[in-house]
Amino acid sequence: STARITIDRDFTVGEVPRRLFGSFVEHMGRCVYTGIFEPGHPSADERGFRRDVLELVRELGPTIVRYPGGNFVSGYNWEDGVGPVDERPTRIDGAWHTIETNAFGLHEFVEWAREADVEVMEAINLGTRGVDAARALVEYANHPAGTAWSDLRRENGAEDPFDIKVWCLGNELDGPWQIGHKTADEYGRLAQEAGKAMKLVDPSIELVAVGSSGSGMPTFGEWEYTVLGHVYDEVDYLSLHAYYQEHDGDAKSFLATAVDMDYFIESVISTADAVGAKRKSRKRINLSFDEWNVWYQTGLDTPDQPHNVGKQWRKHPRLIEDEYNVTDAVVVGTFLNSLLRHGDRVTIANQAQLVNVIAPIRSEEGGAAWRQSIFWPFARMSQLARGSILRTAVTSDRIDTAKYGDADAVDVSATWDEESGRLALFLANRGLDETADVSVKLGGFAASAITRAEVLTVPEGGDRFSSNTQDAERVGLTPLEGVSVEGSAVTLRLPALSWAVVEVA
Ligand code: AHR
C-alpha cells in the first residue's frame, strides 16, 4: 500500500501533555505483590521494591501512575494501608476475591514512585465511602503539619507532605460490577461534594470525575452529561476507560480499533463541551483516559481468569496475565497515536496496568522480569514525544474492516521538539500482508539527518502471534532500513504488520 503524510511546523495540536504516558498500579493479582514489591526477592531493596522491575519501569518511562485501583479502590479503606506494617489488618478484597494483607500501602507507593521517578495519581473510594474519608486522605497526604491527620503521616515516617496533585473521584461507578455502583445522579452529587471538600483542604489539587467504563456501556453519553451537570465547576477532568481485543480471528478489525478510541474521545469532548455551553461556562473539562489497553476478556479459560480464580481466597493470585503478541503491539502503537493526536484535550492517560496484570512488564515470583511486545511503542513514545504535537494530513490506502468500516492502512502521529531540534514520527502499518510505502512532506523544517529509525514487526521465523517469554524476548525493535530524507521529504517502507519510530533532525 502507499501513504502520503503532510505535516507543517506551524500546524500544531498543542504541547505534548507529558501525563499522557501514564500507567496504573492496582492491588490486583500480581501487580503490587510479586510485581513491584517482593521482599525476599534477590533483587529487592531493603523496602522490598524489586530493582529488576524498577529498572524496566524506568526504561518504559511512565510519567504518572494511578493507584491503588481500579475496582479494588471501591472497597478499600486507605487507613488500612498506613502505620506500622505488623499492625495493619488483613482484609477481604471483594473486587478480585483476594486476601489483602496491606503490607503495601500509601507510604510504600509514594516511596516507590519516587524511586521510579513518576508522579502519583491517587484514586479515592467513592464506592463504599464518601466525603469524610476523602477529605481526611487529602489532609493526611498533603497538609504540611499540625493537624491530627497530617501529624499521623509524620508519625508514620513521612515528615514532608506527599503533595499529590491528581485525584480520581472513584472508579467505574457506572459499572454494575463495581462495589457501590451508582446512578449518574447519585454519583454526580457524591463526587461534587467529595471534590468540594477535598479542594477545601488543598485547593491546588486536580480532580478527575468518573466517566464511562467503555463506549459500549448502555449509559454512555447520558452518564457523562448528567455527571458533568453536577461536577462541572469542581472537577478538571473526566475519565474514559477502554479495553480491546481480537475477536474470532478478525485481525483486520482489531488492528483498526483505534478508530473506536478516536470516536470515544471525540464523543466525550463533544458531551463535555455541550455541558459547558449550556452553563455558559468558559471552562473546558479535559479528558483523563485513565485505563486503556488490549485485554483478552473473552474467549480464554486460562487459570488466571477472574472466574477461575474466584473459587478460593488467596493472596495475590495470578490474574489476567495476558501474553502480548506482535499484533497487540501494533494496536497499542495506534492507541498511543490516537491519544497523542487528541493531546489538546486528552491530557492524562494511563495504560492499564504496569506489571503482570495486562501489562508491558512481566515478573515471576523469585524469578526474572521481562518486557512484553507492547512495551516498545510505549517506551519509545514516552521517550521521544516531546515539544509540540503536529497535525497530520494523511492520504493512505484504506483497509476494509467488518467492525469499523474503512480505516487508513497507515496510522501516524508526530511531534516536534524545538529544544532538541528533533521531529518524531510514530507509524503503524495495519496491513497484515502488504508493506507500506510512505512519503512524508515536511513543511517549515530543514531536516538533514535520520537520527533514529526502528521497527517492531514479525520476528524471523515467527508470525503475528509471536510473543516474549522470560527466556526469550523475540519481539522488539530492530533497525528500519532504507529511510531517507531529502530536503523536505522523508521516504520509508514499513513492513507488513509493523510499528515504527523515525526521528529526523
Ligand atoms: O484494569 C483492570 C480493571 O479494569 C480495573 O480494576 C477496573 O477499573 C477495570 O474494569
PDB file of C-alpha atoms and ligand atoms in Angstrom, residues 24 26 28 70-72 96 171-172 177 241 243 291 295 320 352-353 358, ligand 1:
ATOM      1  CA  PHE A  24      -1.551   2.127  36.538  1.00  0.00           C
ATOM      2  CA  GLU A  26      -3.723  -1.658  41.216  1.00  0.00           C
ATOM      3  CA  MET A  28      -4.910  -6.697  41.771  1.00  0.00           C
ATOM      4  CA  GLY A  70      -9.352   0.079  39.829  1.00  0.00           C
ATOM      5  CA  ASN A  71     -12.223  -1.961  41.111  1.00  0.00           C
ATOM      6  CA  PHE A  72     -10.153  -2.595  44.239  1.00  0.00           C
ATOM      7  CA  TRP A  96     -10.866  -9.614  42.939  1.00  0.00           C
ATOM      8  CA  ASN A 171     -13.548   4.266  39.808  1.00  0.00           C
ATOM      9  CA  GLU A 172     -16.031   2.956  37.200  1.00  0.00           C
ATOM     10  CA  TRP A 177     -19.870  -4.853  38.771  1.00  0.00           C
ATOM     11  CA  HIS A 241     -11.742   3.581  30.090  1.00  0.00           C
ATOM     12  CA  TYR A 243     -10.106  -2.308  26.611  1.00  0.00           C
ATOM     13  CA  GLU A 291      -7.438   2.915  31.768  1.00  0.00           C
ATOM     14  CA  TRP A 295      -7.181  -7.140  27.255  1.00  0.00           C
ATOM     15  CA  ILE A 320      -5.310 -11.594  33.721  1.00  0.00           C
ATOM     16  CA  ALA A 352      -3.578  -0.474  32.456  1.00  0.00           C
ATOM     17  CA  GLN A 353      -1.638  -1.900  34.126  1.00  0.00           C
ATOM     18  CA  ILE A 358      -2.401  -6.876  31.412  1.00  0.00           C
TER      19      ILE A 358
HETATM   20  O1  AHR B   1      -7.567  -2.884  34.970  1.00  0.00           O
HETATM   21  C1  AHR B   1      -8.401  -3.928  35.355  1.00  0.00           C
HETATM   22  C2  AHR B   1      -9.785  -3.464  35.805  1.00  0.00           C
HETATM   23  O2  AHR B   1     -10.478  -2.995  34.693  1.00  0.00           O
HETATM   24  C3  AHR B   1      -9.845  -2.312  36.778  1.00  0.00           C
HETATM   25  O3  AHR B   1      -9.774  -2.716  38.094  1.00  0.00           O
HETATM   26  C4  AHR B   1     -11.194  -1.723  36.522  1.00  0.00           C
HETATM   27  O4  AHR B   1     -11.243  -0.352  36.813  1.00  0.00           O
HETATM   28  C5  AHR B   1     -11.465  -2.058  35.066  1.00  0.00           C
HETATM   29  O5  AHR B   1     -12.716  -2.626  34.915  1.00  0.00           O
END
